[in-house]
mmCIF file of C-alpha atoms and ligand atoms in Angstrom:
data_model
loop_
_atom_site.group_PDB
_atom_site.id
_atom_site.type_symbol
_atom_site.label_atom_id
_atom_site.label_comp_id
_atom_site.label_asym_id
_atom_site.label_seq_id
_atom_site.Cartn_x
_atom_site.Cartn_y
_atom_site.Cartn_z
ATOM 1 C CA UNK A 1 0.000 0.000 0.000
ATOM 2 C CA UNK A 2 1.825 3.141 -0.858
ATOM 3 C CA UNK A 3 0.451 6.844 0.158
ATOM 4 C CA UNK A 4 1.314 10.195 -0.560
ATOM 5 C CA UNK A 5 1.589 13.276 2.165
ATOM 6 C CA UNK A 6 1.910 16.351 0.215
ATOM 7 C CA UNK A 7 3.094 18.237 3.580
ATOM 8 C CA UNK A 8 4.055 16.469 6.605
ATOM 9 C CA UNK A 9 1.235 18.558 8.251
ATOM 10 C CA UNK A 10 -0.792 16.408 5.913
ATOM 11 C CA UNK A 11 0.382 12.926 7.645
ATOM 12 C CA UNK A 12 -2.834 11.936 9.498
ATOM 13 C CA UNK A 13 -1.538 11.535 13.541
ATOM 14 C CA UNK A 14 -0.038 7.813 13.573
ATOM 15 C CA UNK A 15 -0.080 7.003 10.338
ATOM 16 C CA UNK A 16 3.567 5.984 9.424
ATOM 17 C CA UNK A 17 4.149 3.379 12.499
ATOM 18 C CA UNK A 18 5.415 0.684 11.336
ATOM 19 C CA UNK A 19 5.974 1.905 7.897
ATOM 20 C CA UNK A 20 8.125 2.917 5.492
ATOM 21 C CA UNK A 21 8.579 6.795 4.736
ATOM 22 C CA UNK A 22 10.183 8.036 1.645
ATOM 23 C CA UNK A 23 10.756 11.813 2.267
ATOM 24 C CA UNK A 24 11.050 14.255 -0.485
ATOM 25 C CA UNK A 25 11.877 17.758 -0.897
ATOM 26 C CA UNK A 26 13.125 17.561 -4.979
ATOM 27 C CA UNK A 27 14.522 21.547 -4.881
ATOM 28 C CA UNK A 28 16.718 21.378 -3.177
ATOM 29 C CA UNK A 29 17.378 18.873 0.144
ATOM 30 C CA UNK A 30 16.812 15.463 -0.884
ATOM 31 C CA UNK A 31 19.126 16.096 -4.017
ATOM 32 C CA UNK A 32 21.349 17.637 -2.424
ATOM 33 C CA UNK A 33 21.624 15.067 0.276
ATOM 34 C CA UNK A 34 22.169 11.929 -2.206
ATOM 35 C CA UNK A 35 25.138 13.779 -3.813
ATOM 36 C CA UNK A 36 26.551 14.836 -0.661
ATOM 37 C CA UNK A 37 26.537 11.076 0.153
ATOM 38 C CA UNK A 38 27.297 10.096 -3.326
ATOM 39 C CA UNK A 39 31.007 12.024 -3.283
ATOM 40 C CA UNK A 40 32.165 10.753 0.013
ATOM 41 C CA UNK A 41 30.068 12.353 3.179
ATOM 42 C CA UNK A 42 30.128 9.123 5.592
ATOM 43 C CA UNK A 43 26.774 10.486 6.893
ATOM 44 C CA UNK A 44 23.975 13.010 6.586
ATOM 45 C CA UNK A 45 22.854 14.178 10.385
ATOM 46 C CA UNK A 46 19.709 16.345 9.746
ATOM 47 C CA UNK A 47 18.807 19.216 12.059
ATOM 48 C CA UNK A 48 15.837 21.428 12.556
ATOM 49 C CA UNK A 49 17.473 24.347 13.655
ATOM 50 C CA UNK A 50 20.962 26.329 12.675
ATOM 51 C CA UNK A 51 21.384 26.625 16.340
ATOM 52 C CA UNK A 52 21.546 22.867 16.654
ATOM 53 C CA UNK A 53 22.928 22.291 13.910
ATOM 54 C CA UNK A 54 26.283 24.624 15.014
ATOM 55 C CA UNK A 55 26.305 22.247 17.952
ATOM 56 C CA UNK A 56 25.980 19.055 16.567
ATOM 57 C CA UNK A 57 29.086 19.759 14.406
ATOM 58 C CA UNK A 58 30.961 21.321 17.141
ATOM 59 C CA UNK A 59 30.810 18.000 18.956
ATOM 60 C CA UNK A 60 32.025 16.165 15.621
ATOM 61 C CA UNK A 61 35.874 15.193 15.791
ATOM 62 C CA UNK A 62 38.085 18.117 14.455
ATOM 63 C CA UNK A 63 38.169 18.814 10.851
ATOM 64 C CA UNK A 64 35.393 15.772 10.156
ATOM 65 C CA UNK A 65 32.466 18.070 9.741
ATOM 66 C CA UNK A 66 30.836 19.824 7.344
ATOM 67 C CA UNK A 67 27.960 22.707 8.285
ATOM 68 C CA UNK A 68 25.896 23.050 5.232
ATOM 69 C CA UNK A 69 22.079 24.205 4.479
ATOM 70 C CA UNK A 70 19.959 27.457 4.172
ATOM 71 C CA UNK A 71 17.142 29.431 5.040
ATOM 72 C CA UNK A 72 14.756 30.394 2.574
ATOM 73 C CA UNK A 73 17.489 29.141 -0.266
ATOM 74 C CA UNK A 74 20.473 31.438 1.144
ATOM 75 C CA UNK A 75 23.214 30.109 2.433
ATOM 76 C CA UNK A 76 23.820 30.612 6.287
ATOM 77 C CA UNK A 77 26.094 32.289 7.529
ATOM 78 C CA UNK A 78 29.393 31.063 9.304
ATOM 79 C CA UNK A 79 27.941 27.040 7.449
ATOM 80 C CA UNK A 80 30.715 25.594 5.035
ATOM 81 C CA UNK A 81 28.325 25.141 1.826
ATOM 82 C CA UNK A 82 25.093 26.359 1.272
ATOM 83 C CA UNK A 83 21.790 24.219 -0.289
ATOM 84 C CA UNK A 84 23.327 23.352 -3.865
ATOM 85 C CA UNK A 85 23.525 19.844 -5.028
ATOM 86 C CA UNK A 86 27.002 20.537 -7.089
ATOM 87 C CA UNK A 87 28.673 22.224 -3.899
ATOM 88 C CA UNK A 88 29.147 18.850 -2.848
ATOM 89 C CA UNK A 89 32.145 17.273 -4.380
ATOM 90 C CA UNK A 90 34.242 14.702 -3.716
ATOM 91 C CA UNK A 91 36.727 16.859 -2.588
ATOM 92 C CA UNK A 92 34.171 18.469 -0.828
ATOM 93 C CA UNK A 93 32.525 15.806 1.099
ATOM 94 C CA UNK A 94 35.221 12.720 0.984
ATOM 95 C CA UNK A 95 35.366 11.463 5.413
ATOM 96 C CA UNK A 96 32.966 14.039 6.350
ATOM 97 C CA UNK A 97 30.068 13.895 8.188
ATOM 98 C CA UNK A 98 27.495 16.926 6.789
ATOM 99 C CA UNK A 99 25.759 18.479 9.398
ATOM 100 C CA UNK A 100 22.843 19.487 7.538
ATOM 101 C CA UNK A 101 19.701 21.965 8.144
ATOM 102 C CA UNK A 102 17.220 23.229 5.438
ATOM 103 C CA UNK A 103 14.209 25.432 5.303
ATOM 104 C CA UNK A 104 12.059 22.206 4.883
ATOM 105 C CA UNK A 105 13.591 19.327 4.065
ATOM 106 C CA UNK A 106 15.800 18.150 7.132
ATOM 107 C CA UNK A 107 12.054 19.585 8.757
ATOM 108 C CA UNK A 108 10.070 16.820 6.783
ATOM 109 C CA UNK A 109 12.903 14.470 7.402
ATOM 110 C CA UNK A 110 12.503 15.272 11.507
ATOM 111 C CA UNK A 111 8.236 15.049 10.770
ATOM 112 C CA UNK A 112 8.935 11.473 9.376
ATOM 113 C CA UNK A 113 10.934 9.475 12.477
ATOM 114 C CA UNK A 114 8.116 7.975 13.789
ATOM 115 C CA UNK A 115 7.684 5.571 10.742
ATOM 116 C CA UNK A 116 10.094 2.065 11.369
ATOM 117 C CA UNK A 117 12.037 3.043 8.265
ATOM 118 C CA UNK A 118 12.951 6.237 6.697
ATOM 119 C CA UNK A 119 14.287 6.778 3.382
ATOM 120 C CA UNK A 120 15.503 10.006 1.090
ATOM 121 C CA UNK A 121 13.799 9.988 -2.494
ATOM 122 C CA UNK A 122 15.204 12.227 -4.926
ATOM 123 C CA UNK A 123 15.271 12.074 -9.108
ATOM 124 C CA UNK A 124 18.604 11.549 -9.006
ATOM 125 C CA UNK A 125 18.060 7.987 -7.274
ATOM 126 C CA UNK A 126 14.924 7.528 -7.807
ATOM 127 C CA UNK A 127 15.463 4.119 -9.470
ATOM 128 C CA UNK A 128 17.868 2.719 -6.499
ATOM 129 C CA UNK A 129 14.872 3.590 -4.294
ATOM 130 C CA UNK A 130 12.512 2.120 -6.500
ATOM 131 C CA UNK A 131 14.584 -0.767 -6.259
ATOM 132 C CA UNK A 132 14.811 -0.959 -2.635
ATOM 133 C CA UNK A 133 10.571 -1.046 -2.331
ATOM 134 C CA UNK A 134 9.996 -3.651 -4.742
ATOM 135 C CA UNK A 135 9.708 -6.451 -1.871
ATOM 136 C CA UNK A 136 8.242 -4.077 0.277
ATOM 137 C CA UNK A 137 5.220 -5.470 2.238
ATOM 138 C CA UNK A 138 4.583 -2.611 4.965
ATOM 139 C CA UNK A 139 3.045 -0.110 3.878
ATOM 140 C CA UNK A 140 4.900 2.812 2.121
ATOM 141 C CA UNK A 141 4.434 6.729 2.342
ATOM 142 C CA UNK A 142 6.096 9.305 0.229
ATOM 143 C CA UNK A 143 6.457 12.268 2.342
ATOM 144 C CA UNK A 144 6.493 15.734 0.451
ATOM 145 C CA UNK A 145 8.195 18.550 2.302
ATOM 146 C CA UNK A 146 6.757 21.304 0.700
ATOM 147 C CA UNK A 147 7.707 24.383 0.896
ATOM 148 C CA UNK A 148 7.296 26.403 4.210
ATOM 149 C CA UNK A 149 3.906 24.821 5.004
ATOM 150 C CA UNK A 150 2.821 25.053 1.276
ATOM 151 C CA UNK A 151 2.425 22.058 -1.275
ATOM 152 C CA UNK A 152 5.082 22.296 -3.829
ATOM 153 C CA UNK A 153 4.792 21.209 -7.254
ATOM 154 C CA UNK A 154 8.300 19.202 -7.667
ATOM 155 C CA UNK A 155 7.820 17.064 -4.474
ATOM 156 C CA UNK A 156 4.168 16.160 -5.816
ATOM 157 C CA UNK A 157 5.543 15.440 -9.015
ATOM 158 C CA UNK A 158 8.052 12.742 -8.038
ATOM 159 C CA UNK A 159 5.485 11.468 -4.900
ATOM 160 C CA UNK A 160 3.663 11.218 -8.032
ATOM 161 C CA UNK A 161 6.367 8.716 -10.568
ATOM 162 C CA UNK A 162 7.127 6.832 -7.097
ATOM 163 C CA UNK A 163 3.164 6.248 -6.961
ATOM 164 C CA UNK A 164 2.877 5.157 -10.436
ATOM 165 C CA UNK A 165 6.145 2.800 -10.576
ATOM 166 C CA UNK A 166 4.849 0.821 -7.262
ATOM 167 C CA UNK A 167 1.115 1.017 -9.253
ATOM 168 C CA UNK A 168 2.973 -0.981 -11.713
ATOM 169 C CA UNK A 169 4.138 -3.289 -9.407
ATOM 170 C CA UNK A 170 0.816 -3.617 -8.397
ATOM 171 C CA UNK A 171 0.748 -1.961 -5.030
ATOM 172 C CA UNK A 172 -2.412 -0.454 -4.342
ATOM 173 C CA UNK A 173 -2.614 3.343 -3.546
ATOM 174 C CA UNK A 174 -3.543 4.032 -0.436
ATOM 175 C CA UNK A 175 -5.206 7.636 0.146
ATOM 176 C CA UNK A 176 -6.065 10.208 -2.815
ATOM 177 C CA UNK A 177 -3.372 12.491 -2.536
ATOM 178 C CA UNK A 178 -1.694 9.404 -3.869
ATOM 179 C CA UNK A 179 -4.011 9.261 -7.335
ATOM 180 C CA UNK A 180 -3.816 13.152 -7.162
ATOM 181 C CA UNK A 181 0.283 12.900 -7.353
ATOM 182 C CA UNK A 182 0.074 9.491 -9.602
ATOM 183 C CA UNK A 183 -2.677 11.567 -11.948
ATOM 184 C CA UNK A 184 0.420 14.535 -11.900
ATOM 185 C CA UNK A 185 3.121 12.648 -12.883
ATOM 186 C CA UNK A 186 1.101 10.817 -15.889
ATOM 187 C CA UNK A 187 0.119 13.998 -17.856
ATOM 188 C CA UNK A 188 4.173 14.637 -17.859
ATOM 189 C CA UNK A 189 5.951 11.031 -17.799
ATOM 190 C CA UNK A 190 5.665 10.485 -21.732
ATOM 191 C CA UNK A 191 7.926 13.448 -22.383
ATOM 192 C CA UNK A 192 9.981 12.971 -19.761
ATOM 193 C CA UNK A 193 10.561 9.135 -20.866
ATOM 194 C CA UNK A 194 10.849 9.980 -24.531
ATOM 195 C CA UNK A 195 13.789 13.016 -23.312
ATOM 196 C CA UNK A 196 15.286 9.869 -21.768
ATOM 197 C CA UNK A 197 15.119 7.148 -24.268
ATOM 198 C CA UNK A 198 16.046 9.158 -27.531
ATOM 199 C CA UNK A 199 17.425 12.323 -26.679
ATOM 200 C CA UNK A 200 16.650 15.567 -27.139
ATOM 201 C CA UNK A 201 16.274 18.261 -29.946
ATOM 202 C CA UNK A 202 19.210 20.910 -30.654
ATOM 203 C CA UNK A 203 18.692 23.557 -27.972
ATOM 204 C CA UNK A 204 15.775 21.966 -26.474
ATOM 205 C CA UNK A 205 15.439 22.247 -22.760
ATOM 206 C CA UNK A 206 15.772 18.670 -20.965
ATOM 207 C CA UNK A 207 11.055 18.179 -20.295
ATOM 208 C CA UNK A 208 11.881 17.171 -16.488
ATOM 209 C CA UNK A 209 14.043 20.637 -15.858
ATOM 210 C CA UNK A 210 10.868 22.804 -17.445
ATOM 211 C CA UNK A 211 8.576 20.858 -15.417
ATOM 212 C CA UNK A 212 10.422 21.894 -12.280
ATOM 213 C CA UNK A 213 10.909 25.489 -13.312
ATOM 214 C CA UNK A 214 6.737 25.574 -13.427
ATOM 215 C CA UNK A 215 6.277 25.468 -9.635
ATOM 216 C CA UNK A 216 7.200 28.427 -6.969
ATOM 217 C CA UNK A 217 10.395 26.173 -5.538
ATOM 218 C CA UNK A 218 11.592 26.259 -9.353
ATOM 219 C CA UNK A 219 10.902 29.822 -9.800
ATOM 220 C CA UNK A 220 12.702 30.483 -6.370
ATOM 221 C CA UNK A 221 15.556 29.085 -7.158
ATOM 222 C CA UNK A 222 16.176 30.175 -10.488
ATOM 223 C CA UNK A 223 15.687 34.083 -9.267
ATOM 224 C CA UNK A 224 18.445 33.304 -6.962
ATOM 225 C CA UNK A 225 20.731 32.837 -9.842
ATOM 226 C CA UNK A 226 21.086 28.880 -9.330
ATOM 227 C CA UNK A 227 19.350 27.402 -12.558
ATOM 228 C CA UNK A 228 21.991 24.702 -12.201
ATOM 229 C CA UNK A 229 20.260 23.519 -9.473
ATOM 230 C CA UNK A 230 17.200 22.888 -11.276
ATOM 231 C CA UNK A 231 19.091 21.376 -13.311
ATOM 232 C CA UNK A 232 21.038 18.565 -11.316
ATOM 233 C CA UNK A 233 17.398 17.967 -9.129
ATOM 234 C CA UNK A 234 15.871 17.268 -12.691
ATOM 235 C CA UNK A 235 18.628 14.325 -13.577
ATOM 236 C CA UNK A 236 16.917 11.517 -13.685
ATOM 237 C CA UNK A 237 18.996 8.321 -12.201
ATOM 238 C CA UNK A 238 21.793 9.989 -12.220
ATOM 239 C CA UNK A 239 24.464 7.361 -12.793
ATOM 240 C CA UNK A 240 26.804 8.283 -9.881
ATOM 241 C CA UNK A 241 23.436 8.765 -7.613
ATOM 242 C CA UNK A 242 22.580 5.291 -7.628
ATOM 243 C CA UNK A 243 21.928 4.830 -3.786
ATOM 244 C CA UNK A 244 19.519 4.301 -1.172
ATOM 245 C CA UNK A 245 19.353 6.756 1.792
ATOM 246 C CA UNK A 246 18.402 5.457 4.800
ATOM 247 C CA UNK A 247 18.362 6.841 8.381
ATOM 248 C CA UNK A 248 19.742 5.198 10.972
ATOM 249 C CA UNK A 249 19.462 5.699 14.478
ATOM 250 C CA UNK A 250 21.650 6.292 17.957
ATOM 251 C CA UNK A 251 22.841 8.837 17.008
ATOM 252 C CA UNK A 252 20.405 9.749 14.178
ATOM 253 C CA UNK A 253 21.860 10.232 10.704
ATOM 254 C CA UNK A 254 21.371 9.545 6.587
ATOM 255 C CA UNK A 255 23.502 6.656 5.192
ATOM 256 C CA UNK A 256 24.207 5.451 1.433
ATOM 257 C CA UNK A 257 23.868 2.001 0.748
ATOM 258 C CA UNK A 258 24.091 0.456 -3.284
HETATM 259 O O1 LIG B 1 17.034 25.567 -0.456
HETATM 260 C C1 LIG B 1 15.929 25.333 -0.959
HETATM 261 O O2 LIG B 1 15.796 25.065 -2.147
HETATM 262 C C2 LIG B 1 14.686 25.426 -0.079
HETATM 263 C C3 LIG B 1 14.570 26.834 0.381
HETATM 264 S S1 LIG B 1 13.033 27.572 0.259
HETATM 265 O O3 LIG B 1 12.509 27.742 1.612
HETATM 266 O O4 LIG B 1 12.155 26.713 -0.552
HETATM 267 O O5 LIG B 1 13.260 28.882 -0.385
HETATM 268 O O6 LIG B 1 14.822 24.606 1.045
HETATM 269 P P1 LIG B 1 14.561 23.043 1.072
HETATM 270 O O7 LIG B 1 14.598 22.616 2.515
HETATM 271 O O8 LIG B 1 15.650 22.387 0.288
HETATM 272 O O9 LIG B 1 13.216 22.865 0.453
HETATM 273 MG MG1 MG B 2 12.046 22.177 -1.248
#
């Protein structure tokens, strides 16, 4: 049974024990988080709060961590890198441990602890997640972070191709913000599918990276100058992204398995 959230606020009281919940926030945390792990961070720790978050990495062994996040999409102050997917290279993030807050997706992350297994969906490795669900038999909720208490169009969208892959695997759906987010993602997929299989057209714009400009968290980031970012949350399966994400606990953190 798989269901959709499209804000955490949105998670009826209760409703992930015992399940699995795939958290989402496309632009910018969830991508950013797989390539942070992808290039060599040993862990994600995800805070609520820069206050914390200054803390947590305080306590971290000398020179191991790494402070990075935002608030509403700027950088922080005094925080090693800010929100952006390609900030975190290998030479970047190889041995360190990112100490991570965002505006809402280390938030949605924090929303989600209550279900028995919690995992980080992204484009980028979307298919490794995919992967990891196939045999799933509890039930299965994609949690959207939204943006600052609002849905947001990109999370929907991918709750949306997670819905219809496990449809296809013939999981039912198990609420109707999961048809609303399946129904999303099926008026787009055949472009998006088509980009992938045979290319695209001299100068044309990749169909998943217009997509994601369409919605506010698009728009946002692109008026702060980082289309890029659109960009790399729009790759689909991104070959060096192919991981699963999963928190573990004592202490709590995000690690990469294959
Ligand atoms: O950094 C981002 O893209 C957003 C910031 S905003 O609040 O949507 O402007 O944060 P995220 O937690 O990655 O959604
Ligand atoms: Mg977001």
């Amino acid at each position: 049974m798989v269901s959709v959230h499209l804000l955490p606020s949105l998670i009826p009281s209760g409703a992930l024990r015992g399940g699995v919940a795939v958290v989402i926030d496309v632009l910018r945390a969830s991508t950013t988080i797989v390539h942070a792990l992808a290039h060599g961070c040993t862990a994600v720790i995800p805070c609520g709060e820069i206050d914390e978050a200054r803390r947590v990495a305080a306590g971290l062994p000398r020179g191991s961590a790494l402070l990075g996040g935002e608030r509403h999409g700027v950088p922080i102050e005094g925080f090693d890198l800010g929100n952006s997917p390609g900030e975190y290279t290998a030479e970047a993030c190889r041995g360190r441990t990112l100490v991570m807050t965002t505006t809402n997706g280390t938030r949605a992350l924090l929303a989600s602890l209550e279900a028995e297994t919690v995992l980080v969906g992204s484009f980028v490795n979307f298919a490794a997640t995919v992967q990891r669900l196939i045999h799933e038999e509890r039930p299965v909720h994609l949690v959207c972070a939204g943006t600052e208490g609002a849905v947001s169009y990109e999370d929907a969208l991918l709750a949306g191709a997670f819905a219809g892959r496990f449809v296809d695997l013939e999981h039912e759906l198990g609420n109707d913000e999961a048809e609303i987010a399946r129904g999303l993602w099926e008026r787009v997929q055949e472009n998006v599918w088509s980009h992938e299989d045979h290319g695209l057209r001299p100068g044309e714009e990749p169909p998943l990276v217009r997509y994601l400009k369409r919605g506010a968290g698009g728009r946002r980031v692109i008026e702060l100058g980082l289309a890029d970012d659109v960009e790399a949350a729009a790759t689909l399966n991104r070959p060096d992204c192919h991981l699963v994400v999963e928190l573990a606990r004592d202490p709590l953190r995000l690690l990469a398995s294959d």
